[in-house]
Coordinates of C-alpha atoms in Angstrom, one line a residue:
Chain A
M3 CA 95.2 47.6 170.0
K4 CA 93.5 47.1 173.4
Q5 CA 93.8 50.7 174.3
A6 CA 92.6 52.1 171.0
T7 CA 89.3 49.8 171.6
I8 CA 88.7 51.7 174.8
V9 CA 89.2 55.0 173.3
G10 CA 86.4 53.9 170.4
L11 CA 84.3 52.3 173.2
P12 CA 81.0 54.0 172.5
F13 CA 80.8 53.5 169.0
V14 CA 82.1 50.0 168.6
L15 CA 80.0 48.6 171.8
L16 CA 77.7 46.4 169.7
T17 CA 80.2 45.3 167.4
G18 CA 82.8 44.6 170.1
L19 CA 80.0 42.7 171.8
L20 CA 79.6 40.4 168.8
F21 CA 83.4 40.0 168.6
S22 CA 84.0 39.1 171.9
S23 CA 81.5 36.3 171.9
C24 CA 82.7 34.8 168.6
K25 CA 86.1 34.5 170.4
K26 CA 84.8 32.5 173.3
D27 CA 83.2 29.8 171.0
S28 CA 87.3 29.5 169.6
A29 CA 88.6 29.8 173.2
E30 CA 92.0 28.0 173.8
P31 CA 92.0 24.7 175.5
P32 CA 92.0 24.6 179.4
A33 CA 95.3 25.4 180.6
A34 CA 96.1 21.9 181.8
T35 CA 96.4 20.8 178.1
V36 CA 98.7 23.3 176.8
G37 CA 102.5 24.0 177.1
T38 CA 105.1 26.0 175.4
L39 CA 107.9 25.4 173.1
T40 CA 111.1 27.7 173.1
I41 CA 112.9 28.2 170.2
D42 CA 116.7 29.4 170.8
M43 CA 118.4 30.5 167.6
E44 CA 121.9 30.5 166.8
N45 CA 123.5 32.2 163.8
V46 CA 126.4 30.7 161.7
V47 CA 128.5 30.7 158.9
G48 CA 129.5 27.0 158.0
S49 CA 131.0 25.4 160.8
A50 CA 132.0 28.9 162.5
P51 CA 129.9 30.9 164.8
L52 CA 128.9 34.3 163.3
V53 CA 130.9 37.2 164.5
L54 CA 130.0 40.5 163.0
D55 CA 132.8 42.8 161.7
R56 CA 136.0 40.8 162.8
S57 CA 135.5 37.2 161.4
T58 CA 136.3 36.8 157.5
Y59 CA 134.7 33.8 156.1
T60 CA 134.7 32.3 152.7
S61 CA 132.0 31.9 150.5
P62 CA 131.0 28.4 148.8
A63 CA 132.8 30.1 145.5
G64 CA 136.1 30.6 147.5
E65 CA 135.5 34.4 148.2
P66 CA 136.6 36.0 151.4
F67 CA 133.7 38.1 153.0
T68 CA 133.0 40.1 156.2
V69 CA 129.4 40.3 157.7
S70 CA 128.1 43.6 159.2
C71 CA 124.5 43.1 159.4
F72 CA 122.3 39.8 159.4
N73 CA 118.5 40.1 160.0
Y74 CA 115.5 37.9 159.4
Y75 CA 112.0 37.8 160.0
L76 CA 110.6 33.9 161.0
S77 CA 106.7 33.6 161.3
N78 CA 103.7 31.4 160.8
F79 CA 105.1 28.6 162.6
K80 CA 103.3 25.3 162.5
L81 CA 103.8 22.1 164.3
Q82 CA 103.1 18.5 162.6
R83 CA 101.8 15.4 164.4
A84 CA 103.0 12.0 163.3
D85 CA 99.1 11.5 162.0
G86 CA 99.6 14.3 159.6
S87 CA 97.7 16.9 161.7
E88 CA 99.4 20.1 162.5
Y89 CA 98.9 23.1 165.0
A90 CA 99.5 26.7 163.4
V91 CA 100.6 28.6 166.3
P92 CA 98.8 32.0 166.0
E93 CA 100.4 35.5 165.5
S94 CA 103.8 34.0 165.5
Y95 CA 106.2 36.7 164.3
F96 CA 109.7 37.0 165.3
L97 CA 112.4 39.2 164.5
I98 CA 116.1 37.8 164.8
R99 CA 118.8 40.5 164.3
E100 CA 122.3 39.6 165.2
R101 CA 122.8 43.2 166.2
P102 CA 119.6 45.1 167.0
T103 CA 119.3 48.6 165.9
G104 CA 116.1 51.0 166.7
P105 CA 114.4 51.2 169.9
N106 CA 114.2 47.4 170.7
P107 CA 117.3 46.0 171.8
D108 CA 116.0 42.6 171.8
N109 CA 118.2 40.2 169.3
G110 CA 114.9 37.8 168.9
K111 CA 117.4 34.6 169.4
H112 CA 115.5 33.2 172.2
F113 CA 111.5 33.4 171.8
V114 CA 108.8 31.0 173.1
L115 CA 105.7 29.8 171.2
D116 CA 103.0 29.6 173.6
S117 CA 99.5 28.0 174.3
I118 CA 100.5 24.9 172.1
P119 CA 97.9 21.9 172.7
A120 CA 99.9 19.4 174.6
G121 CA 101.3 16.4 172.5
N122 CA 104.3 15.0 170.6
Y123 CA 105.0 16.8 167.2
T124 CA 107.3 15.0 164.8
G125 CA 107.7 18.3 162.6
I126 CA 107.9 21.6 162.4
S127 CA 107.7 24.3 159.6
F128 CA 107.6 28.5 159.2
L129 CA 107.9 31.0 156.9
I130 CA 111.0 32.9 156.2
G131 CA 109.5 36.6 156.4
V132 CA 106.2 37.9 156.9
D133 CA 103.0 36.8 155.0
E134 CA 101.4 38.5 152.3
D135 CA 98.2 39.4 154.5
R136 CA 100.3 41.1 157.1
N137 CA 102.3 42.9 154.5
M138 CA 99.0 44.9 153.8
T139 CA 97.7 45.2 157.3
G140 CA 98.0 48.5 159.1
A141 CA 100.2 50.0 161.7
Q142 CA 102.0 47.0 163.6
T143 CA 103.7 47.0 166.9
G144 CA 106.2 44.6 168.4
A145 CA 108.6 42.7 165.9
L146 CA 106.4 44.1 163.1
S147 CA 106.7 47.6 164.0
P148 CA 108.8 49.8 161.1
D149 CA 110.6 51.2 164.1
N150 CA 112.8 48.2 163.3
Y151 CA 114.1 49.1 160.0
M152 CA 112.8 46.1 158.2
F153 CA 110.2 47.6 156.7
W154 CA 110.3 49.2 153.0
T155 CA 108.2 52.5 153.4
W156 CA 108.0 53.5 149.7
S157 CA 106.9 50.0 147.9
Q158 CA 105.7 48.9 151.2
G159 CA 106.3 45.8 152.4
Y160 CA 108.6 43.8 155.0
I161 CA 112.4 43.2 154.8
F162 CA 112.2 39.2 155.0
L163 CA 116.1 38.9 155.5
Q164 CA 118.7 41.1 155.3
M165 CA 122.7 40.5 155.0
E166 CA 125.4 43.3 154.5
G167 CA 129.0 43.1 154.6
N168 CA 132.3 43.7 152.8
S169 CA 134.6 41.6 150.4
S170 CA 137.7 42.5 148.3
R171 CA 135.8 40.8 145.4
S172 CA 132.7 43.0 145.7
G173 CA 131.8 44.7 142.5
E174 CA 131.3 48.0 144.4
P175 CA 135.0 49.4 144.0
G176 CA 134.9 51.7 146.7
T177 CA 133.8 50.3 149.7
H178 CA 133.9 46.8 148.7
M179 CA 130.2 46.4 150.0
L180 CA 127.8 43.5 150.0
A181 CA 124.0 44.2 150.4
Y182 CA 121.3 41.7 150.1
H183 CA 117.8 42.8 151.1
V184 CA 115.3 40.2 150.5
G185 CA 111.8 41.4 150.3
D186 CA 108.5 41.4 147.9
F187 CA 105.1 39.0 148.2
R188 CA 103.5 39.8 145.1
R189 CA 105.6 39.2 141.7
P190 CA 108.2 37.6 142.3
N191 CA 106.8 36.3 145.7
N192 CA 110.1 35.6 147.7
L193 CA 108.3 34.2 150.8
R194 CA 109.6 30.4 151.5
I195 CA 108.1 28.2 153.8
V196 CA 110.9 25.7 155.5
A197 CA 110.6 22.5 157.1
P198 CA 113.8 21.4 158.6
P199 CA 113.7 17.9 159.7
L200 CA 113.9 17.3 163.5
P201 CA 117.0 14.7 164.4
S202 CA 116.2 11.0 163.6
G203 CA 113.6 9.8 165.7
G204 CA 113.1 12.8 167.7
N205 CA 110.0 14.6 168.8
I206 CA 108.9 17.7 170.6
Q207 CA 107.3 16.7 173.6
V208 CA 104.6 19.6 174.6
R209 CA 103.5 19.1 178.2
Q210 CA 101.9 21.3 180.8
G211 CA 104.7 22.1 183.5
H212 CA 107.4 21.3 180.9
A213 CA 109.4 23.6 178.6
P214 CA 110.9 21.7 175.7
T215 CA 113.1 23.6 173.7
L216 CA 114.3 23.5 169.9
H217 CA 117.5 24.3 169.0
L218 CA 117.5 26.1 165.7
R219 CA 121.0 27.0 163.4
A220 CA 120.7 29.3 160.9
D221 CA 123.5 29.1 158.2
L222 CA 124.5 32.4 156.2
L223 CA 126.6 30.6 154.0
R224 CA 123.3 28.9 152.4
L225 CA 122.8 32.6 150.9
F226 CA 125.4 31.7 148.4
A227 CA 124.8 28.1 147.6
G228 CA 121.9 25.7 147.4
P229 CA 121.3 22.3 148.8
S230 CA 122.0 20.4 145.8
P231 CA 124.1 21.0 142.2
A232 CA 120.9 21.2 140.9
L233 CA 119.3 23.9 143.1
T234 CA 122.4 26.2 143.7
N235 CA 122.6 29.7 142.4
S236 CA 126.2 30.3 142.9
V237 CA 126.9 33.8 143.9
L238 CA 130.0 35.7 142.9
F239 CA 130.6 39.0 144.7
G240 CA 132.0 40.6 141.6
P241 CA 129.0 40.7 139.5
F242 CA 126.5 40.2 142.1
W243 CA 127.3 42.5 145.2
M244 CA 123.8 44.1 145.7
A245 CA 120.3 43.1 145.3
V246 CA 117.3 44.7 146.9
G247 CA 114.4 42.8 146.4
G248 CA 112.6 42.0 143.2
S249 CA 113.4 39.2 140.7
Q250 CA 117.2 39.8 141.2
I251 CA 117.0 38.5 144.7
V252 CA 115.3 35.1 144.0
P253 CA 118.7 33.1 143.5
I254 CA 119.6 33.8 147.1
V255 CA 116.2 33.2 148.2
N256 CA 116.0 29.7 146.3
N257 CA 119.6 29.0 148.0
Y258 CA 118.5 29.6 151.6
S259 CA 115.0 28.0 151.2
G260 CA 116.1 24.9 149.1
S261 CA 112.7 25.6 147.4
T262 CA 111.8 27.7 144.4
D263 CA 108.0 27.8 145.2
R264 CA 106.4 29.6 147.9
H265 CA 104.1 26.8 148.6
V266 CA 106.6 24.0 148.5
P267 CA 108.4 23.6 151.9
G268 CA 112.4 23.4 151.7
T269 CA 113.2 20.6 153.8
N270 CA 116.8 21.3 153.3
S271 CA 117.1 25.2 154.3
M272 CA 119.8 27.2 155.7
F273 CA 117.6 26.1 159.1
T274 CA 118.8 23.0 160.8
V275 CA 117.4 21.5 164.1
A276 CA 120.8 21.2 165.9
A277 CA 119.0 19.5 169.1
I278 CA 115.6 18.9 171.0
H279 CA 115.5 19.2 174.6
N280 CA 112.4 18.0 176.1
D281 CA 112.9 18.7 179.8
Chain B
M22 CA 76.1 53.6 176.7
R23 CA 76.3 50.2 178.3
Q24 CA 73.5 51.2 180.9
R25 CA 71.1 52.5 177.9
I26 CA 71.6 49.3 176.3
T27 CA 71.1 47.1 179.2
N28 CA 67.8 49.1 179.8
S29 CA 66.7 48.9 176.3
L30 CA 67.2 44.9 176.6
I31 CA 65.5 44.9 179.8
G32 CA 62.7 47.2 178.6
G33 CA 62.0 45.5 175.0
A34 CA 59.9 42.5 175.6
L35 CA 59.4 42.1 171.6
L36 CA 62.4 41.1 169.5
G37 CA 61.3 43.5 166.8
G38 CA 61.1 46.2 169.6
L39 CA 64.9 45.3 170.7
L40 CA 65.9 45.6 166.8
L41 CA 64.2 48.8 166.6
S42 CA 65.6 50.2 169.7
S43 CA 69.1 49.5 169.2
C44 CA 69.2 50.5 165.5
Q45 CA 68.0 53.9 166.5
K46 CA 70.6 54.2 169.4
Q47 CA 73.4 53.4 167.0
A48 CA 71.9 56.1 164.6
D49 CA 71.9 58.5 167.5
D50 CA 75.0 57.6 168.5
A51 CA 76.5 58.0 165.1
A52 CA 74.9 61.6 164.3
A53 CA 76.3 62.7 167.6
L54 CA 79.9 61.3 166.6
T55 CA 79.6 63.1 163.2
E56 CA 79.1 66.3 165.2
Q57 CA 82.6 65.7 166.9
V58 CA 84.9 63.6 164.1
P59 CA 84.1 64.6 160.6
G60 CA 83.8 61.7 158.0
A61 CA 82.5 59.1 160.5
T62 CA 79.2 57.8 158.6
Q63 CA 78.9 56.3 155.4
P64 CA 77.5 58.5 152.9
A65 CA 74.0 56.8 150.9
N66 CA 75.5 56.9 147.7
F67 CA 79.1 55.7 148.4
P68 CA 80.0 51.8 148.3
A69 CA 81.4 50.1 151.4
M70 CA 84.4 51.3 153.4
A71 CA 87.6 49.7 152.7
Y72 CA 88.7 50.9 156.3
A73 CA 86.2 50.5 158.3
L74 CA 85.1 52.6 161.3
S75 CA 85.5 49.6 163.5
Q76 CA 89.8 49.2 162.8
N77 CA 90.2 52.5 164.1
P78 CA 87.0 53.7 165.7
P79 CA 87.0 57.7 165.4
D80 CA 87.2 59.5 168.4
K81 CA 87.8 63.2 169.0
A82 CA 90.7 63.5 170.8
T83 CA 92.5 60.9 168.4
F84 CA 91.1 63.1 165.3
E85 CA 92.4 66.4 166.6
L86 CA 95.9 64.7 167.5
G87 CA 95.9 63.3 163.8
R88 CA 95.0 67.1 162.7
T89 CA 98.1 68.5 164.8
L90 CA 100.3 65.8 163.3
F91 CA 99.1 66.3 159.9
Y92 CA 99.9 70.3 159.9
D93 CA 103.5 70.1 162.0
A94 CA 106.3 70.8 159.8
R95 CA 108.3 69.5 162.4
L96 CA 107.7 65.8 161.2
S97 CA 109.8 66.7 158.4
R98 CA 113.8 66.6 158.5
D99 CA 114.5 70.5 158.4
S100 CA 110.9 71.4 159.8
T101 CA 110.0 73.2 156.5
V102 CA 107.4 70.6 155.3
S103 CA 104.2 69.3 156.9
C104 CA 101.6 66.8 155.3
G105 CA 99.5 70.2 155.0
S106 CA 102.3 71.9 152.8
C107 CA 101.3 69.7 149.6
H108 CA 97.9 68.9 150.8
Q109 CA 95.9 71.7 151.2
Q110 CA 92.4 72.2 151.9
F111 CA 91.2 74.7 149.6
A112 CA 92.4 72.4 146.8
A113 CA 90.9 69.5 148.6
F114 CA 93.9 68.4 149.9
A115 CA 96.1 68.2 146.8
N116 CA 98.9 70.6 145.9
A117 CA 97.4 73.7 143.9
S118 CA 99.6 74.9 141.0
H119 CA 102.6 72.7 141.8
A120 CA 102.8 70.3 138.8
L121 CA 105.4 68.1 141.4
S122 CA 105.5 67.9 145.0
H123 CA 107.8 70.3 146.9
G124 CA 109.8 68.5 149.6
V125 CA 112.5 69.6 152.5
G126 CA 115.4 71.8 150.9
N127 CA 113.0 72.7 147.9
R128 CA 113.8 69.3 146.5
L129 CA 111.4 68.4 144.0
G130 CA 109.2 65.2 143.8
T131 CA 108.7 63.0 141.2
R132 CA 104.9 63.3 141.1
N133 CA 102.0 65.3 141.3
S134 CA 100.6 65.4 145.1
P135 CA 97.1 63.6 145.0
A136 CA 94.1 65.2 146.5
L137 CA 93.3 63.4 149.8
H138 CA 89.8 62.8 150.3
N139 CA 87.5 59.6 151.0
L140 CA 90.6 57.4 151.7
R141 CA 88.2 55.2 153.7
W142 CA 87.3 53.8 150.7
R143 CA 90.4 53.4 148.8
R144 CA 92.1 49.7 148.8
E145 CA 95.3 51.1 147.9
L146 CA 97.4 54.1 147.9
M147 CA 99.5 56.5 145.8
W148 CA 100.0 56.6 142.0
D149 CA 101.1 53.3 141.8
G150 CA 99.3 51.6 144.5
A151 CA 102.8 51.4 146.5
V152 CA 101.0 51.2 149.9
A153 CA 98.2 49.1 150.5
N154 CA 96.8 50.2 154.0
L155 CA 95.9 53.8 155.1
E156 CA 97.5 53.3 158.4
N157 CA 101.2 52.8 156.8
Q158 CA 100.9 55.3 154.1
P159 CA 102.4 58.5 156.0
L160 CA 105.7 56.2 156.1
A161 CA 106.3 56.9 152.7
P162 CA 106.2 60.9 152.6
F163 CA 107.9 61.1 156.1
T164 CA 110.9 59.0 154.9
N165 CA 111.1 59.9 151.2
P166 CA 114.3 62.2 150.8
L167 CA 112.4 64.3 147.9
E168 CA 109.4 64.7 150.5
M169 CA 109.8 64.9 154.1
G170 CA 113.3 63.5 154.4
E171 CA 113.2 62.1 158.0
T172 CA 113.9 58.9 159.6
L173 CA 111.5 57.6 161.9
S174 CA 113.8 57.5 164.8
S175 CA 114.3 61.0 164.7
L176 CA 110.8 61.6 163.8
L177 CA 109.6 59.9 167.3
A178 CA 112.6 61.7 169.0
K179 CA 111.2 64.8 168.4
L180 CA 107.8 64.0 169.2
N181 CA 108.8 62.3 172.3
G182 CA 110.8 65.4 173.2
D183 CA 107.4 67.4 173.1
A184 CA 105.9 67.2 176.6
E185 CA 102.6 68.7 174.8
Y186 CA 102.6 65.6 172.3
R187 CA 103.5 63.3 175.0
R188 CA 100.9 64.2 177.4
R189 CA 98.3 63.9 174.3
F190 CA 99.6 60.6 173.4
T191 CA 99.3 59.2 177.1
A192 CA 95.8 60.7 177.4
I193 CA 94.7 58.5 174.4
Y194 CA 96.9 55.2 174.5
G195 CA 98.3 55.2 177.9
P196 CA 101.7 55.6 179.2
G197 CA 104.7 54.7 177.1
P198 CA 106.6 56.2 174.6
I199 CA 105.2 57.7 171.3
D200 CA 106.2 54.8 168.8
S201 CA 105.3 54.5 165.1
Y202 CA 102.2 52.4 165.8
R203 CA 100.6 55.1 167.9
L204 CA 101.6 58.0 165.5
L205 CA 100.2 56.0 162.5
R206 CA 97.1 55.4 164.3
A207 CA 96.6 58.8 165.2
L208 CA 97.3 60.5 162.1
S209 CA 95.3 58.0 160.2
Q210 CA 92.0 59.3 162.2
F211 CA 92.5 62.5 160.6
L212 CA 93.4 61.0 157.0
A213 CA 90.3 58.9 157.4
A214 CA 88.1 61.7 158.1
L215 CA 88.7 63.3 155.0
T216 CA 85.4 62.5 153.9
S217 CA 84.1 64.5 150.7
S218 CA 80.4 63.6 150.0
N219 CA 78.4 66.7 150.0
S220 CA 78.9 68.5 146.5
R221 CA 75.9 69.6 144.4
Y222 CA 75.9 66.1 142.7
D223 CA 75.7 64.3 145.7
K224 CA 72.9 66.2 147.0
A225 CA 71.0 65.9 143.8
V226 CA 71.4 62.1 143.4
R227 CA 70.2 61.8 147.3
H228 CA 67.3 64.2 146.4
E229 CA 68.6 66.6 149.3
G230 CA 67.3 70.0 149.7
G231 CA 65.5 70.1 146.4
T232 CA 68.8 70.6 144.5
T233 CA 68.8 69.7 140.8
L234 CA 71.4 70.1 138.0
S235 CA 71.2 72.0 135.1
A236 CA 70.5 70.6 131.5
S237 CA 73.9 70.7 130.6
E238 CA 75.4 69.4 134.0
S239 CA 72.6 66.5 133.4
R240 CA 74.0 65.8 129.9
G241 CA 77.6 65.6 131.5
I242 CA 76.3 63.0 133.9
A243 CA 75.0 61.1 131.0
L244 CA 78.2 61.3 129.1
V245 CA 80.2 60.2 132.1
A246 CA 78.0 57.2 132.5
S247 CA 78.5 56.4 128.9
K248 CA 82.2 57.2 128.2
C249 CA 83.8 57.4 131.1
A250 CA 82.6 55.2 133.8
S251 CA 84.5 51.9 132.7
C252 CA 87.5 53.6 134.7
H253 CA 85.9 56.8 136.8
A254 CA 83.3 54.3 138.2
T255 CA 80.7 54.4 141.3
D256 CA 80.0 57.6 142.9
L257 CA 83.6 57.5 144.0
F258 CA 84.6 58.0 140.3
T259 CA 87.0 55.4 140.2
D260 CA 87.5 52.0 139.8
E261 CA 90.9 52.1 141.6
S262 CA 92.6 50.4 138.7
Y263 CA 95.9 51.3 137.3
R264 CA 95.6 52.3 133.5
N265 CA 97.9 53.5 130.7
N266 CA 95.6 56.5 129.3
G267 CA 97.9 57.4 126.8
L268 CA 100.2 60.3 128.1
D269 CA 103.3 59.2 125.9
A270 CA 104.9 56.5 123.8
A271 CA 107.2 55.1 126.4
F272 CA 107.9 55.4 130.2
P273 CA 111.5 55.6 130.9
R274 CA 111.4 58.1 133.7
D275 CA 108.5 56.7 135.5
S276 CA 107.2 53.2 134.8
G277 CA 103.9 53.6 137.5
R278 CA 102.5 50.5 138.4
A279 CA 105.2 48.5 136.8
Q280 CA 107.5 49.9 139.5
I281 CA 105.7 47.9 142.3
S282 CA 104.3 45.0 140.6
G283 CA 107.6 44.1 138.6
Q284 CA 105.4 43.2 135.3
P285 CA 106.2 44.8 132.0
A286 CA 102.5 44.9 131.3
D287 CA 102.1 47.4 134.3
V288 CA 104.6 49.9 132.3
G289 CA 102.9 53.3 131.9
R290 CA 99.8 52.4 134.0
F291 CA 98.8 54.9 137.1
K292 CA 96.0 54.7 139.3
V293 CA 92.6 56.2 138.2
P294 CA 92.1 59.4 139.9
T295 CA 88.7 60.1 141.3
L296 CA 86.5 62.9 139.8
R297 CA 85.5 64.2 142.9
N298 CA 86.7 68.0 143.6
V299 CA 88.8 67.7 140.3
A300 CA 88.0 71.4 139.4
L301 CA 90.0 72.4 142.6
T302 CA 92.9 70.0 141.9
A303 CA 94.9 71.1 139.2
P304 CA 97.4 70.6 137.6
Y305 CA 96.2 67.0 136.4
M306 CA 97.8 63.6 135.8
H307 CA 100.6 61.8 137.8
D308 CA 103.3 64.5 136.6
G309 CA 100.9 67.5 136.4
R310 CA 101.5 67.9 133.0
F311 CA 97.9 69.1 132.1
Q312 CA 96.8 72.7 133.9
T313 CA 93.1 72.9 132.6
L314 CA 90.3 70.2 132.7
A315 CA 89.6 71.3 129.2
Q316 CA 93.5 70.0 128.2
V317 CA 92.3 66.9 130.1
L318 CA 89.3 66.5 127.4
A319 CA 91.4 67.5 124.6
H320 CA 93.8 64.7 125.5
Y321 CA 91.4 62.1 125.6
D322 CA 89.5 63.7 122.7
H323 CA 92.6 63.7 120.3
G324 CA 96.0 63.4 122.3
V325 CA 96.2 59.9 123.1
I326 CA 99.4 58.4 122.2
A327 CA 99.7 54.7 121.5
S328 CA 102.1 52.1 123.4
P329 CA 102.1 48.8 124.3
T330 CA 100.2 48.8 127.5
L331 CA 97.8 51.6 126.3
D332 CA 94.2 50.9 128.1
P333 CA 91.8 48.8 125.8
A334 CA 89.4 51.6 126.7
L335 CA 91.2 53.9 124.4
R336 CA 91.7 51.9 121.5
P337 CA 88.3 51.6 120.3
P338 CA 88.2 49.0 117.1
G339 CA 88.5 50.3 114.0
G340 CA 88.5 54.0 115.2
R341 CA 91.1 56.6 116.2
L342 CA 92.4 56.5 119.6
G343 CA 91.2 57.8 122.4
I344 CA 87.2 59.1 123.1
A345 CA 85.8 61.1 120.7
L346 CA 84.0 64.3 122.1
T347 CA 82.4 67.2 120.6
T348 CA 82.6 70.3 121.4
Q349 CA 79.3 70.6 123.0
E350 CA 79.9 67.2 125.0
Q351 CA 83.0 68.6 126.3
D352 CA 81.1 71.9 127.6
D353 CA 78.8 69.4 129.2
L354 CA 81.5 67.5 131.0
L355 CA 83.0 70.6 132.3
A356 CA 79.9 71.7 133.5
F357 CA 79.1 68.3 135.3
L358 CA 82.7 68.2 136.6
Q359 CA 82.0 71.5 138.6
T360 CA 79.4 69.7 140.5
L361 CA 81.4 67.4 141.8
T362 CA 83.3 70.3 144.0
D363 CA 82.4 70.1 147.9
Q364 CA 82.2 73.4 149.2
S365 CA 81.2 72.1 152.7
F366 CA 84.5 70.0 152.5
I367 CA 87.2 72.4 151.7
T368 CA 85.7 74.9 154.2
D369 CA 84.9 72.6 157.1
S370 CA 87.1 74.4 160.0
R371 CA 87.1 71.0 161.8
L372 CA 89.8 70.0 158.7
A373 CA 91.4 73.2 159.0
E374 CA 95.2 74.1 160.3
H375 CA 93.7 76.6 162.6
P376 CA 89.9 75.3 163.3

C-alpha cells in the first residue's frame, strides 16, 4: 500500500496531504496508555487435540471421521469493558490453519492484538469469517491474500471456515470424503459474531509493559451439533457429506456459532476461553 | 511537485489566488498524466468513478506492466490464452464473432465475453455481478477451468521465474516476490485505463469540434431517452442493474444473478450492458445468441418471452410484451448506436498489444 502511494505521489499529493492530516486528528493514544493482547489458539475435537489425518473421532451422531483440513478466519475483534463500552481493534484479520498451504507457512495460531488502550476488559467478541466490506474491497495482502486459497474467485468472497476429512459413513461412495466450506455474505449471510465468556470473575488486564495472553480453544465437533437441543442441527455424514456456501451450509454455521443471526453474538459457540494469563 | 506547491503557498497572498493556482496545477498535472496513462481523467459527461484514481494512482510504468500482463498468454495454464485473447481492442475489448468465450484446451465457456471499457465506473463486474471490485476481477478468468485454467500459485511461480517481470515489479513495488496483490494492482491499472469517452456522440454532447449528429441519429437519441434509458441510463448507458430481458421462458442452464444472490427473484437476470461501442461488440446477450443489432431490436419489438422474473419495463400494462418499435424507429436507433463507436479508443496504440 505504502509502495503504491509512493508510485503515484505526483498525482495524489494534495489528496494525500488531506488524508494524512485527517489521520493525525484520530491518532492513537500516547504509547504509555496502550498495550497488547496475545491470542493463543488451540483446535480440539471434543476433549481430544486435533490431529490431522491420523486420529479418528466420533461425531455427536456417533459416526467416525478423520480431519484432513481445518481453516478459519477470525476478524473484527472487540474488547468490552465493565461499563458497557468497548474497543474495536482496527484491521484485525487472522487466518488460522491447522496445516498451512500456499506461500505463507504461518498457521496463525499465535497472534497479537496491539495498540489496545490500557484497561481492564471483561469481554471479548469477534467475527467468524471476513466482514462484508472486506469481501468487496480490492486486492489484499497477508491473511486476506487470495494466495492463501481461502477466497472464492468465481462468485467472489472469502471462505470463512473450511473443514475436510473422511468418514466411512460419508454419502460419497468413492472417496468417503467430507467437505464443508462456509462462505457467503449476501443471502444467506453466513457471518456470525461470537462472544465466548471469560472464566468466572476473570478479566483481561491490558497494561503498558505487560503481555496478557488469552488461550482460546476451538472445538471442531461443534460443526455437527449446536449448544442446545433447540439450536442443534444434527449432521449425518450420509446425506450431508458436502456443502459449499449458500443456504446448505447454514445448519453448520448455526451449530458452531450458537447463533442464527448475523447480528446476535453467540455466547455458546465452538470457541471457549480456556484461560487468561495476565502476566 | 512538492516544491512547486510550496512555492505557490508562499507566493499566493490571497486565499482565492491560492485555490486558483492549486486548481490550475491539478489540471496541468492531470493533463500531463493523460498523455502518459490513458483514461486517467474524468470525462465531463460521465458520472463519478467507482474505482477512484486515488485507489491506485495511475503511473506509466505500472500501466505498462499491466498491459504486458494483459497480453501475456503465459498467465494461462498452457500458455495459449491471454486476457487479450477474449478481449480484443478492435472489438472494444470484447471477443469478436465468438458467442461464448474460448479458454485453454479450446474449452468453451458458458458466456459471451463482455466488452471491457469504462471499468472505473463499474460497481460490480461480470454478467451476474460475481465480482464487486475491479482489482479482484482477474482472479475469476485466471482460475476458471474453462478460461485460463491456472492456479494462483502456478501463475505466480511463472511470473517470479521471469527475470524481466521480477525487475519490473521490483522497480514499482520494491523488493520481495511477486504476490497476488502486486499482480492484481498492476493489472488493474491497465483495466482501469480502458476509458472510452470520445465517440461522435460524446463530442456532440460536449460540443467539441463542431461535431453534430444527423437528423436520424438525433431521433435515435430521443428514442433511447424515451424507450431505453430506464435500463441503459446515463452517458454510460447502463444502470448496472440485473434484469430479465425476456430471452427465454426458463433458465435451467444459466440462472444469471440468482447464481450469486441465491434469490429466486433473480433467476434469468443479467447485468444491463452498456451501449457504448455496441456496433463493435457482436454477438449480443450473455450467451451471444444475436448476431446483429437489428436482431436485438427485433427481439425487443416482438421477441420478448414471458417468465416469472421478466422485467416490468418489458410488460407494459395492457399491451403486448416488449418495446414496440416501428421500422423507422429501429432505423433511427441503429443510426444512433453507430455514434457510440469510439474510433480513438480502438486505435489507441497505448492500449495495443504491440504499442
